[in-house]
Amino acid sequence: MTARVLVVDDLEPNVKLLEARLRAEYFEVLTALSGQEAIDIAVEQQPDIILLDVMMPGLDGFQTCEMLKAHDDTWHIPVVMVTALDQQADRVAGLQAGADDFLTKPVQDIALFARVKSLTRFKQMTDELRHRHAAGAAMGVLSKADLAGGDEEQATILAVTDRGRVAALDQGSEHLPKHMNVVYEEDARMALEAIRRGEPDLVFIDLGMESYDPLRLCSAIRAFDNSRLAPLLAIAEQEQTRQLIRALDLGVSDYIMAPVDAQELAARVRTQVRRMRSIEKLRASFDQTMELAIIDQLTGLYNRRFLANQGSRLIEEAKASGDDLHCLMIDIDHFKLVNDTYGHEAGDDVLKEVSSRLTHSVRGSDLACRTGGEEFAVLMPRTPRASAKEIADRVLSAVSAEGVHLADGQRLDVTVSIGMASLSEGDSLASILKKADEALYRSKENGRNQITEVAA
Ligand code: GH3
Ligand code: MG
């Protein structure tokens, strides 16, 4: 995995040093010697991740971080604060300024690449979701709030270790929000099952475990869809750097070195949980936006926009494969009379009921849409004429067979008129809809409650 990293430090030798190490691992590197320069470059060049020194003249690292996180063009770029060793207060201030992670000087390779890779993975995931969001919805612009800070309360942490309780973990949990509780599991197989069931929100893996290969556990967790994204934190002893590097290659999200600093542990747990929650939030908000963008809210059918996109695709596919495709245009008869006689609400109820009967009359592979007030279109891919006619008959009788019950108990007879057209060579979505529409008007002229076909 590669990424574009912006290195920010007022001391040029520091910049050069990090730059060389990142380049050696095939990262692309941008550099800045001040906070302001960092902001300008970030806005213009959109790096994937920013390594930001804390102690700088002018804008210091915290101020720079705050400004990056407040700027519309840079708020989504992960920031790693580079702090002097033993500056515990700096770490807390960094996280408060909105930093996504921190590294302590002198920066060790393993820590550097672990943080950079993990944040790059996170950014790729959120970028993908942000792009889908933007593409899928002209409405519903994604706000900063959708990404920033998922809810980090209420998390279950599973610690997999066969060496008894980890003192630092117990101490660390004192620094965690109240609703994060740590559960221990000695049996790696049991742990794996719980993880695959999606039970823990975060997993600690003790790399010193003896009853089961901890690396095998990491890869087994990552091999399953359900647990592919679960935050995994490795706990490693100083002499376990080789295993740790393997674990990071296998997709461990982060690690903590023994002797574990309880506050650091708490900060890392919170960061991981927050990241996971923000991805979940982004997904949910994406699904919701998509649904609003493509579903007609009154009837639950697809809307005109979806027909325009998806319909064109179906037409192109049918033309490429040579399969039959048929189109129905359906319009409720004398619908204005329903509104005028029984009121708009009764009209809405009729629309919902007709839509529901339509949905039940067509097949899952057919695309049924509400194209306008009381007008519907159905595209039926891979459907020969005889089957299309059968489906049109089914729609006609499903609507007329039984009256629609209004909220006040009255029963209303409702019928529809239908136009049917088949796809011919030169057709586009617009032209097949037009043909079906013309056929529909013939059904209206000829007395309604009937189907008119136009041949290809
Ligand atoms: P025809 O048989 O020729 O189709 O006659 P019609 O009365 O169905 O057609 P017309 O186009 O004259 O009237 C359609 C009516 O549908 C007019 C409009 O007020 C009503 N309408 C459109 N959208 C909605 C809606 O969402 N809810 C309700 N209740 N009525 C709607
Ligand atoms: Mg009508």
Short mmCIF file of C-alpha atoms and ligand atoms in Angstrom, two decimals:
data_model
loop_
_atom_site.label_atom_id
_atom_site.label_comp_id
_atom_site.label_asym_id
_atom_site.label_seq_id
_atom_site.Cartn_x
_atom_site.Cartn_y
_atom_site.Cartn_z
CA MET A 1 0.00 0.00 0.00
CA THR A 2 1.36 3.39 -0.87
CA ALA A 3 0.25 6.88 0.06
CA ARG A 4 1.20 10.55 -0.20
CA VAL A 5 2.55 11.73 3.11
CA LEU A 6 3.04 15.38 4.06
CA VAL A 7 5.88 15.78 6.58
CA VAL A 8 5.80 19.01 8.60
CA ASP A 9 8.69 20.14 10.83
CA ASP A 10 10.46 23.49 11.22
CA LEU A 11 13.85 21.73 11.37
CA GLU A 12 14.96 20.69 7.92
CA PRO A 13 17.14 17.75 9.08
CA ASN A 14 14.08 16.24 10.79
CA VAL A 15 12.09 16.59 7.60
CA LYS A 16 14.86 15.03 5.52
CA LEU A 17 15.21 12.11 7.89
CA LEU A 18 11.51 11.19 7.81
CA GLU A 19 11.36 11.83 4.09
CA ALA A 20 14.20 9.40 3.40
CA ARG A 21 12.68 6.65 5.52
CA LEU A 22 9.25 7.04 3.96
CA ARG A 23 10.66 7.10 0.45
CA ALA A 24 12.63 3.94 1.16
CA GLU A 25 9.25 2.25 1.76
CA TYR A 26 7.87 3.74 -1.48
CA PHE A 27 5.68 6.41 0.03
CA GLU A 28 5.43 9.66 -1.87
CA VAL A 29 6.54 12.53 0.33
CA LEU A 30 5.62 16.22 0.42
CA THR A 31 7.30 18.50 2.93
CA ALA A 32 6.54 21.76 4.73
CA LEU A 33 8.65 23.79 7.16
CA SER A 34 5.84 25.66 8.91
CA GLY A 35 2.23 25.27 9.94
CA GLN A 36 0.98 27.76 7.39
CA GLU A 37 2.92 26.11 4.57
CA ALA A 38 1.49 22.76 5.67
CA ILE A 39 -2.05 24.09 5.41
CA ASP A 40 -1.43 25.58 1.97
CA ILE A 41 0.09 22.36 0.65
CA ALA A 42 -2.62 20.23 2.22
CA VAL A 43 -5.34 22.29 0.57
CA GLU A 44 -3.65 22.24 -2.80
CA GLN A 45 -2.14 18.77 -2.96
CA GLN A 46 -4.53 16.74 -0.83
CA PRO A 47 -2.04 14.35 0.80
CA ASP A 48 -3.34 11.09 2.28
CA ILE A 49 -1.84 11.70 5.67
CA ILE A 50 0.00 14.49 7.53
CA LEU A 51 2.85 14.00 10.01
CA LEU A 52 2.88 17.15 12.09
CA ASP A 53 5.57 18.29 14.52
CA VAL A 54 4.23 19.88 17.70
CA MET A 55 6.97 22.38 18.52
CA MET A 56 7.16 24.95 15.73
CA PRO A 57 7.55 28.74 15.74
CA GLY A 58 4.53 30.64 14.42
CA LEU A 59 1.59 28.27 14.23
CA ASP A 60 2.44 25.33 16.47
CA GLY A 61 1.34 21.79 15.72
CA PHE A 62 -1.86 21.99 17.75
CA GLN A 63 -3.01 25.23 16.09
CA THR A 64 -2.12 23.86 12.67
CA CYS A 65 -4.05 20.67 13.40
CA GLU A 66 -7.10 22.61 14.54
CA MET A 67 -7.03 24.71 11.38
CA LEU A 68 -6.65 21.64 9.16
CA LYS A 69 -9.59 19.99 10.87
CA ALA A 70 -11.71 23.13 10.50
CA HIS A 71 -10.95 23.61 6.80
CA ASP A 72 -13.49 22.24 4.30
CA ASP A 73 -10.78 20.89 2.02
CA THR A 74 -8.58 19.23 4.63
CA TRP A 75 -10.76 18.08 7.53
CA HIS A 76 -10.84 14.51 6.24
CA ILE A 77 -7.05 14.07 6.04
CA PRO A 78 -5.65 12.10 8.99
CA VAL A 79 -3.12 13.97 11.11
CA VAL A 80 -0.41 12.29 13.19
CA MET A 81 1.18 14.54 15.82
CA VAL A 82 4.88 13.99 16.36
CA THR A 83 5.62 14.73 20.00
CA ALA A 84 8.69 14.63 22.18
CA LEU A 85 8.99 11.49 24.26
CA ASP A 86 7.43 11.71 27.73
CA GLN A 87 5.23 14.65 26.76
CA GLN A 88 2.06 12.97 27.98
CA ALA A 89 0.24 16.29 28.06
CA ASP A 90 1.07 16.86 24.38
CA ARG A 91 -0.68 13.66 23.39
CA VAL A 92 -3.84 14.64 25.15
CA ALA A 93 -3.68 18.15 23.67
CA GLY A 94 -3.07 16.63 20.24
CA LEU A 95 -6.12 14.41 20.42
CA GLN A 96 -8.13 17.39 21.64
CA ALA A 97 -6.95 19.41 18.65
CA GLY A 98 -8.46 16.69 16.49
CA ALA A 99 -5.30 14.69 15.72
CA ASP A 100 -5.91 11.12 14.64
CA ASP A 101 -2.81 9.59 16.14
CA PHE A 102 0.58 10.47 17.60
CA LEU A 103 4.18 9.34 17.29
CA THR A 104 6.93 9.99 19.79
CA LYS A 105 10.41 11.20 18.89
CA PRO A 106 12.78 9.62 18.10
CA VAL A 107 10.36 8.06 15.63
CA GLN A 108 10.91 4.34 15.23
CA ASP A 109 10.29 2.70 11.88
CA ILE A 110 7.88 0.15 13.16
CA ALA A 111 5.70 2.80 14.80
CA LEU A 112 5.98 5.12 11.81
CA PHE A 113 4.86 2.54 9.27
CA ALA A 114 2.23 1.03 11.52
CA ARG A 115 0.51 4.40 12.03
CA VAL A 116 0.90 5.55 8.45
CA LYS A 117 -0.42 2.30 6.99
CA SER A 118 -3.31 2.00 9.39
CA LEU A 119 -4.42 5.60 8.80
CA THR A 120 -4.00 5.23 5.05
CA ARG A 121 -6.24 2.17 5.14
CA PHE A 122 -8.77 4.13 7.15
CA LYS A 123 -8.63 7.05 4.75
CA GLN A 124 -9.02 4.81 1.70
CA MET A 125 -12.12 3.33 3.24
CA THR A 126 -13.66 6.68 4.12
CA ASP A 127 -12.64 8.22 0.77
CA GLU A 128 -14.41 5.40 -1.02
CA LEU A 129 -17.53 6.01 1.04
CA ARG A 130 -17.30 9.78 0.55
CA HIS A 131 -17.00 9.36 -3.21
CA ARG A 132 -19.92 6.98 -3.37
CA HIS A 133 -21.84 9.45 -1.29
CA ALA A 134 -21.07 12.28 -3.65
CA ALA A 135 -21.75 10.25 -6.77
CA GLY A 136 -24.89 8.56 -5.50
CA ALA A 137 -26.57 11.65 -4.21
CA ALA A 138 -26.91 15.08 -5.67
CA MET A 139 -28.96 15.67 -2.56
CA GLY A 140 -27.62 15.00 0.93
CA VAL A 141 -24.16 16.51 1.00
CA LEU A 142 -21.94 14.79 3.50
CA SER A 143 -21.10 16.95 6.45
CA LYS A 144 -18.03 16.92 8.67
CA ALA A 145 -20.18 15.58 11.47
CA ASP A 146 -20.71 12.38 9.52
CA LEU A 147 -17.03 11.55 9.68
CA ALA A 148 -15.80 13.26 12.77
CA GLY A 149 -16.08 11.22 15.92
CA GLY A 150 -18.39 8.29 15.84
CA ASP A 151 -19.87 7.61 19.25
CA GLU A 152 -17.09 6.01 21.25
CA GLU A 153 -19.17 5.06 24.23
CA GLN A 154 -20.52 1.55 24.75
CA ALA A 155 -17.79 -0.67 23.48
CA THR A 156 -16.93 -4.24 24.34
CA ILE A 157 -13.23 -5.02 24.28
CA LEU A 158 -12.09 -8.61 24.04
CA ALA A 159 -8.59 -9.38 25.28
CA VAL A 160 -7.24 -12.66 23.95
CA THR A 161 -4.42 -13.88 26.18
CA ASP A 162 -3.52 -17.06 28.01
CA ARG A 163 -1.21 -15.31 30.44
CA GLY A 164 -3.76 -14.11 32.92
CA ARG A 165 -4.98 -10.58 33.24
CA VAL A 166 -2.86 -7.85 31.66
CA ALA A 167 -2.24 -5.34 34.41
CA ALA A 168 -1.82 -2.41 32.05
CA LEU A 169 -5.06 -3.30 30.31
CA ASP A 170 -6.88 -3.26 33.61
CA GLN A 171 -5.23 0.05 34.50
CA GLY A 172 -5.85 1.40 31.03
CA SER A 173 -9.51 0.62 31.30
CA GLU A 174 -9.67 3.04 34.21
CA HIS A 175 -8.86 5.78 31.70
CA LEU A 176 -11.54 4.60 29.29
CA PRO A 177 -15.06 5.96 29.12
CA LYS A 178 -17.34 4.22 31.61
CA HIS A 179 -19.14 2.05 29.11
CA MET A 180 -16.10 0.34 27.69
CA ASN A 181 -15.63 -2.97 29.39
CA VAL A 182 -12.83 -5.45 28.95
CA VAL A 183 -13.62 -9.15 28.70
CA TYR A 184 -10.83 -11.77 28.78
CA GLU A 185 -10.74 -14.92 26.68
CA GLU A 186 -8.01 -17.53 27.04
CA ASP A 187 -9.21 -19.86 24.32
CA ALA A 188 -8.30 -18.45 20.91
CA ARG A 189 -10.91 -20.60 19.13
CA MET A 190 -13.69 -19.32 21.36
CA ALA A 191 -12.40 -15.79 20.81
CA LEU A 192 -12.45 -16.27 17.05
CA GLU A 193 -16.07 -17.40 17.15
CA ALA A 194 -17.10 -14.42 19.23
CA ILE A 195 -15.24 -12.08 16.87
CA ARG A 196 -16.87 -13.62 13.82
CA ARG A 197 -20.24 -13.17 15.47
CA GLY A 198 -19.29 -9.48 15.66
CA GLU A 199 -19.51 -9.37 19.46
CA PRO A 200 -16.45 -7.33 20.48
CA ASP A 201 -15.97 -3.80 19.16
CA LEU A 202 -12.22 -4.09 19.59
CA VAL A 203 -9.84 -7.00 20.10
CA PHE A 204 -6.53 -7.16 21.95
CA ILE A 205 -4.19 -9.91 20.86
CA ASP A 206 -1.33 -10.86 23.12
CA LEU A 207 1.60 -11.70 20.85
CA GLY A 208 3.12 -13.63 23.74
CA MET A 209 0.31 -16.17 23.75
CA GLU A 210 1.52 -19.80 23.81
CA SER A 211 -1.55 -21.99 23.51
CA TYR A 212 -2.33 -20.72 20.01
CA ASP A 213 -0.33 -18.94 17.32
CA PRO A 214 -1.36 -15.28 17.72
CA LEU A 215 -0.43 -14.53 14.09
CA ARG A 216 -2.72 -17.30 12.90
CA LEU A 217 -5.47 -15.74 14.98
CA CYS A 218 -4.87 -12.35 13.33
CA SER A 219 -5.08 -13.81 9.85
CA ALA A 220 -8.16 -15.88 10.72
CA ILE A 221 -9.89 -12.73 11.93
CA ARG A 222 -8.96 -10.81 8.79
CA ALA A 223 -10.00 -13.68 6.51
CA PHE A 224 -13.70 -13.27 7.29
CA ASP A 225 -16.00 -10.57 5.99
CA ASN A 226 -17.64 -10.11 9.34
CA SER A 227 -14.42 -9.36 11.16
CA ARG A 228 -12.31 -7.94 8.34
CA LEU A 229 -12.64 -4.41 9.69
CA ALA A 230 -12.72 -5.12 13.43
CA PRO A 231 -10.11 -3.01 15.23
CA LEU A 232 -7.25 -5.30 16.32
CA LEU A 233 -4.62 -4.13 18.77
CA ALA A 234 -1.52 -6.22 19.33
CA ILE A 235 0.33 -6.17 22.63
CA ALA A 236 4.01 -6.93 22.09
CA GLU A 237 7.06 -7.35 24.27
CA GLN A 238 10.20 -5.41 23.30
CA GLU A 239 11.85 -8.53 21.86
CA GLN A 240 8.85 -9.40 19.69
CA THR A 241 9.40 -6.87 16.91
CA ARG A 242 9.57 -9.60 14.26
CA GLN A 243 6.16 -11.00 15.18
CA LEU A 244 4.84 -7.48 15.48
CA ILE A 245 5.89 -6.63 11.94
CA ARG A 246 4.21 -9.81 10.69
CA ALA A 247 1.09 -8.92 12.67
CA LEU A 248 1.00 -5.46 11.13
CA ASP A 249 1.38 -7.02 7.68
CA LEU A 250 -1.57 -9.27 8.48
CA GLY A 251 -3.70 -6.22 9.09
CA VAL A 252 -3.48 -5.53 12.82
CA SER A 253 -4.80 -1.99 13.25
CA ASP A 254 -2.39 -0.80 15.90
CA TYR A 255 -0.11 -2.07 18.66
CA ILE A 256 1.08 -1.28 22.12
CA MET A 257 4.54 -2.09 23.39
CA ALA A 258 5.19 -3.54 26.83
CA PRO A 259 5.62 -2.10 29.38
CA VAL A 260 2.26 -0.69 28.47
CA ASP A 261 1.49 2.91 29.32
CA ALA A 262 -2.07 2.84 30.60
CA GLN A 263 -2.91 6.28 29.25
CA GLU A 264 -1.53 5.54 25.83
CA LEU A 265 -3.47 2.32 25.78
CA ALA A 266 -6.68 4.16 26.63
CA ALA A 267 -6.00 6.76 23.93
CA ARG A 268 -5.34 4.10 21.30
CA VAL A 269 -8.45 2.17 22.21
CA ARG A 270 -10.58 5.29 21.98
CA THR A 271 -9.07 6.25 18.62
CA GLN A 272 -9.70 2.82 17.13
CA VAL A 273 -13.25 2.64 18.42
CA ARG A 274 -13.94 6.15 17.16
CA ARG A 275 -12.58 5.28 13.71
CA MET A 276 -14.66 2.14 13.46
CA ARG A 277 -17.76 4.01 14.57
CA SER A 278 -17.21 6.80 12.08
CA ILE A 279 -17.00 4.25 9.25
CA GLU A 280 -20.19 2.60 10.47
CA LYS A 281 -21.85 5.99 10.66
CA LEU A 282 -20.70 6.93 7.20
CA ARG A 283 -22.04 3.65 5.81
CA ALA A 284 -25.41 4.11 7.46
CA SER A 285 -25.69 7.69 6.30
CA PHE A 286 -24.68 6.59 2.81
CA ASP A 287 -27.39 3.91 2.74
CA GLN A 288 -29.95 6.42 3.95
CA THR A 289 -28.92 9.06 1.42
CA MET A 290 -28.97 6.50 -1.35
CA GLU A 291 -32.42 5.39 -0.35
CA LEU A 292 -33.71 8.96 -0.27
CA ALA A 293 -32.14 9.57 -3.65
CA ILE A 294 -33.62 6.59 -5.47
CA ILE A 295 -36.83 5.58 -3.69
CA ASP A 296 -40.15 7.35 -4.01
CA GLN A 297 -41.10 8.11 -0.43
CA LEU A 298 -44.88 7.75 -0.83
CA THR A 299 -44.99 4.38 -2.58
CA GLY A 300 -41.60 2.78 -1.89
CA LEU A 301 -41.12 2.21 -5.63
CA TYR A 302 -37.99 3.44 -7.40
CA ASN A 303 -38.20 7.04 -8.58
CA ARG A 304 -37.69 8.69 -11.96
CA ARG A 305 -34.01 9.39 -11.29
CA PHE A 306 -33.30 5.74 -10.64
CA LEU A 307 -35.18 4.78 -13.79
CA ALA A 308 -33.07 7.21 -15.79
CA ASN A 309 -29.79 5.71 -14.50
CA GLN A 310 -30.60 2.06 -14.11
CA GLY A 311 -33.02 1.94 -17.06
CA SER A 312 -30.40 3.17 -19.51
CA ARG A 313 -28.05 0.49 -18.26
CA LEU A 314 -30.67 -2.25 -18.74
CA ILE A 315 -31.38 -1.01 -22.28
CA GLU A 316 -27.69 -1.04 -23.17
CA GLU A 317 -27.26 -4.53 -21.73
CA ALA A 318 -30.26 -5.84 -23.66
CA LYS A 319 -28.98 -4.34 -26.88
CA ALA A 320 -25.53 -5.82 -26.32
CA SER A 321 -26.82 -9.31 -25.50
CA GLY A 322 -29.70 -9.30 -27.98
CA ASP A 323 -32.16 -10.36 -25.23
CA ASP A 324 -35.79 -9.25 -25.39
CA LEU A 325 -36.79 -6.35 -23.20
CA HIS A 326 -40.30 -5.01 -22.68
CA CYS A 327 -41.62 -1.85 -21.13
CA LEU A 328 -44.97 -1.06 -19.54
CA MET A 329 -46.38 2.41 -18.87
CA ILE A 330 -49.22 2.32 -16.41
CA ASP A 331 -51.60 5.14 -15.46
CA ILE A 332 -54.46 5.10 -12.97
CA ASP A 333 -57.82 5.80 -14.60
CA HIS A 334 -59.77 8.89 -13.58
CA PHE A 335 -57.50 9.40 -10.61
CA LYS A 336 -58.37 13.08 -10.42
CA LEU A 337 -61.90 12.01 -9.56
CA VAL A 338 -60.62 10.07 -6.51
CA ASN A 339 -58.88 13.18 -5.20
CA ASP A 340 -61.87 15.40 -5.96
CA THR A 341 -64.40 13.06 -4.40
CA TYR A 342 -62.55 11.56 -1.43
CA GLY A 343 -59.72 13.98 -0.81
CA HIS A 344 -55.98 13.99 -1.41
CA GLU A 345 -55.25 11.58 1.44
CA ALA A 346 -57.56 8.96 0.01
CA GLY A 347 -55.77 9.57 -3.29
CA ASP A 348 -52.45 8.85 -1.61
CA ASP A 349 -53.84 5.63 -0.13
CA VAL A 350 -54.94 4.51 -3.58
CA LEU A 351 -51.47 5.29 -4.95
CA LYS A 352 -49.86 3.21 -2.21
CA GLU A 353 -52.22 0.28 -2.72
CA VAL A 354 -51.84 0.28 -6.51
CA SER A 355 -48.05 0.44 -6.09
CA SER A 356 -48.12 -2.49 -3.73
CA ARG A 357 -50.20 -4.57 -6.14
CA LEU A 358 -47.87 -3.59 -8.95
CA THR A 359 -44.84 -4.67 -6.92
CA HIS A 360 -46.44 -8.03 -6.24
CA SER A 361 -47.37 -8.58 -9.88
CA VAL A 362 -43.91 -8.08 -11.39
CA ARG A 363 -40.77 -10.12 -10.81
CA GLY A 364 -37.74 -9.26 -8.71
CA SER A 365 -35.67 -8.71 -11.82
CA ASP A 366 -38.15 -6.17 -13.23
CA LEU A 367 -37.62 -2.51 -12.54
CA ALA A 368 -40.85 -0.88 -11.33
CA CYS A 369 -40.83 2.90 -10.85
CA ARG A 370 -43.21 5.72 -10.09
CA THR A 371 -42.42 8.15 -12.88
CA GLY A 372 -44.91 10.84 -11.97
CA GLY A 373 -48.10 11.57 -10.01
CA GLU A 374 -50.19 8.50 -10.86
CA GLU A 375 -48.02 7.10 -13.59
CA PHE A 376 -45.70 4.11 -13.37
CA ALA A 377 -43.15 2.43 -15.63
CA VAL A 378 -41.89 -1.14 -15.57
CA LEU A 379 -38.82 -2.32 -17.45
CA MET A 380 -38.62 -6.07 -17.92
CA PRO A 381 -35.20 -7.30 -19.07
CA ARG A 382 -34.77 -10.77 -20.61
CA THR A 383 -38.52 -11.03 -21.17
CA PRO A 384 -40.10 -12.29 -24.40
CA ARG A 385 -43.35 -10.76 -25.63
CA ALA A 386 -45.64 -13.52 -24.33
CA SER A 387 -44.29 -13.24 -20.76
CA ALA A 388 -44.47 -9.45 -20.88
CA LYS A 389 -48.10 -9.65 -21.93
CA GLU A 390 -48.80 -12.09 -19.10
CA ILE A 391 -47.26 -9.71 -16.57
CA ALA A 392 -49.26 -6.76 -17.96
CA ASP A 393 -52.47 -8.85 -17.65
CA ARG A 394 -51.53 -9.70 -14.08
CA VAL A 395 -51.05 -6.01 -13.21
CA LEU A 396 -54.37 -5.07 -14.81
CA SER A 397 -56.34 -7.68 -12.91
CA ALA A 398 -54.44 -7.26 -9.63
CA VAL A 399 -55.63 -3.65 -9.55
CA SER A 400 -59.20 -4.15 -10.74
CA ALA A 401 -60.00 -7.51 -9.12
CA GLU A 402 -60.62 -6.12 -5.68
CA GLY A 403 -61.56 -2.59 -4.64
CA VAL A 404 -59.20 -0.47 -2.61
CA HIS A 405 -60.20 0.02 1.03
CA LEU A 406 -59.98 3.61 2.16
CA ALA A 407 -59.20 4.60 5.74
CA ASP A 408 -62.86 5.42 6.41
CA GLY A 409 -63.90 1.89 5.43
CA GLN A 410 -65.27 2.70 1.99
CA ARG A 411 -64.35 0.48 -0.93
CA LEU A 412 -63.32 2.06 -4.17
CA ASP A 413 -63.09 0.44 -7.59
CA VAL A 414 -59.81 1.36 -9.24
CA THR A 415 -58.52 0.49 -12.70
CA VAL A 416 -55.38 1.24 -14.70
CA SER A 417 -54.60 1.61 -18.36
CA ILE A 418 -51.41 0.09 -19.74
CA GLY A 419 -49.19 0.62 -22.76
CA MET A 420 -46.66 -2.02 -23.71
CA ALA A 421 -43.65 -1.66 -26.00
CA SER A 422 -40.80 -3.94 -26.96
CA LEU A 423 -37.22 -2.87 -27.46
CA SER A 424 -36.07 -2.58 -31.03
CA GLU A 425 -32.62 -1.93 -32.36
CA GLY A 426 -32.51 1.85 -32.54
CA ASP A 427 -34.27 2.38 -29.20
CA SER A 428 -33.01 4.40 -26.26
CA LEU A 429 -34.63 4.52 -22.83
CA ALA A 430 -36.45 7.69 -23.88
CA SER A 431 -37.76 6.22 -27.11
CA ILE A 432 -39.07 2.98 -25.62
CA LEU A 433 -40.79 4.94 -22.84
CA LYS A 434 -42.33 7.19 -25.49
CA LYS A 435 -43.63 4.23 -27.49
CA ALA A 436 -45.16 2.69 -24.36
CA ASP A 437 -46.67 6.06 -23.48
CA GLU A 438 -48.31 6.38 -26.90
CA ALA A 439 -49.74 2.89 -26.49
CA LEU A 440 -51.01 3.89 -23.06
CA TYR A 441 -52.93 6.78 -24.57
CA ARG A 442 -54.57 4.45 -27.02
CA SER A 443 -55.72 2.35 -24.05
CA LYS A 444 -57.20 5.53 -22.54
CA GLU A 445 -58.92 6.47 -25.80
CA ASN A 446 -60.35 3.00 -26.26
CA GLY A 447 -62.11 3.05 -22.90
CA ARG A 448 -59.39 2.50 -20.20
CA ASN A 449 -58.80 -0.62 -18.00
CA GLN A 450 -56.99 -2.34 -20.88
CA ILE A 451 -53.61 -3.03 -22.46
CA THR A 452 -52.39 -1.75 -25.82
CA GLU A 453 -49.28 -3.14 -27.44
CA VAL A 454 -46.95 -1.60 -29.95
CA ALA A 455 -44.92 -4.06 -31.88
CA ALA A 456 -41.18 -3.62 -32.19
P1 GH3 B 1 -56.94 9.55 -16.90
O1 GH3 B 1 -57.82 8.35 -16.70
O2 GH3 B 1 -57.12 10.17 -18.24
O3 GH3 B 1 -55.52 9.26 -16.57
O4 GH3 B 1 -57.47 10.66 -15.86
P2 GH3 B 1 -56.79 11.10 -14.53
O5 GH3 B 1 -57.80 11.82 -13.72
O6 GH3 B 1 -56.18 9.93 -13.87
O7 GH3 B 1 -55.60 12.02 -15.04
P3 GH3 B 1 -55.21 13.50 -14.75
O8 GH3 B 1 -53.84 13.65 -15.36
O9 GH3 B 1 -56.29 14.44 -15.23
O10 GH3 B 1 -55.12 13.62 -13.19
C1 GH3 B 1 -54.08 13.11 -12.44
C2 GH3 B 1 -54.27 13.56 -11.01
O11 GH3 B 1 -53.35 12.95 -10.13
C3 GH3 B 1 -54.09 15.04 -10.85
C4 GH3 B 1 -53.22 15.21 -9.62
O12 GH3 B 1 -53.78 16.08 -8.69
C5 GH3 B 1 -53.19 13.81 -9.02
N1 GH3 B 1 -51.96 13.53 -8.33
C6 GH3 B 1 -50.70 13.60 -8.82
N2 GH3 B 1 -49.81 13.24 -7.87
C7 GH3 B 1 -50.51 12.92 -6.75
C8 GH3 B 1 -50.15 12.49 -5.43
O13 GH3 B 1 -48.96 12.28 -5.09
N3 GH3 B 1 -51.14 12.26 -4.54
C9 GH3 B 1 -52.45 12.45 -4.90
N4 GH3 B 1 -53.38 12.21 -3.97
N5 GH3 B 1 -52.81 12.88 -6.11
C10 GH3 B 1 -51.86 13.10 -7.03
MG MG B 2 -54.51 9.04 -14.78
#
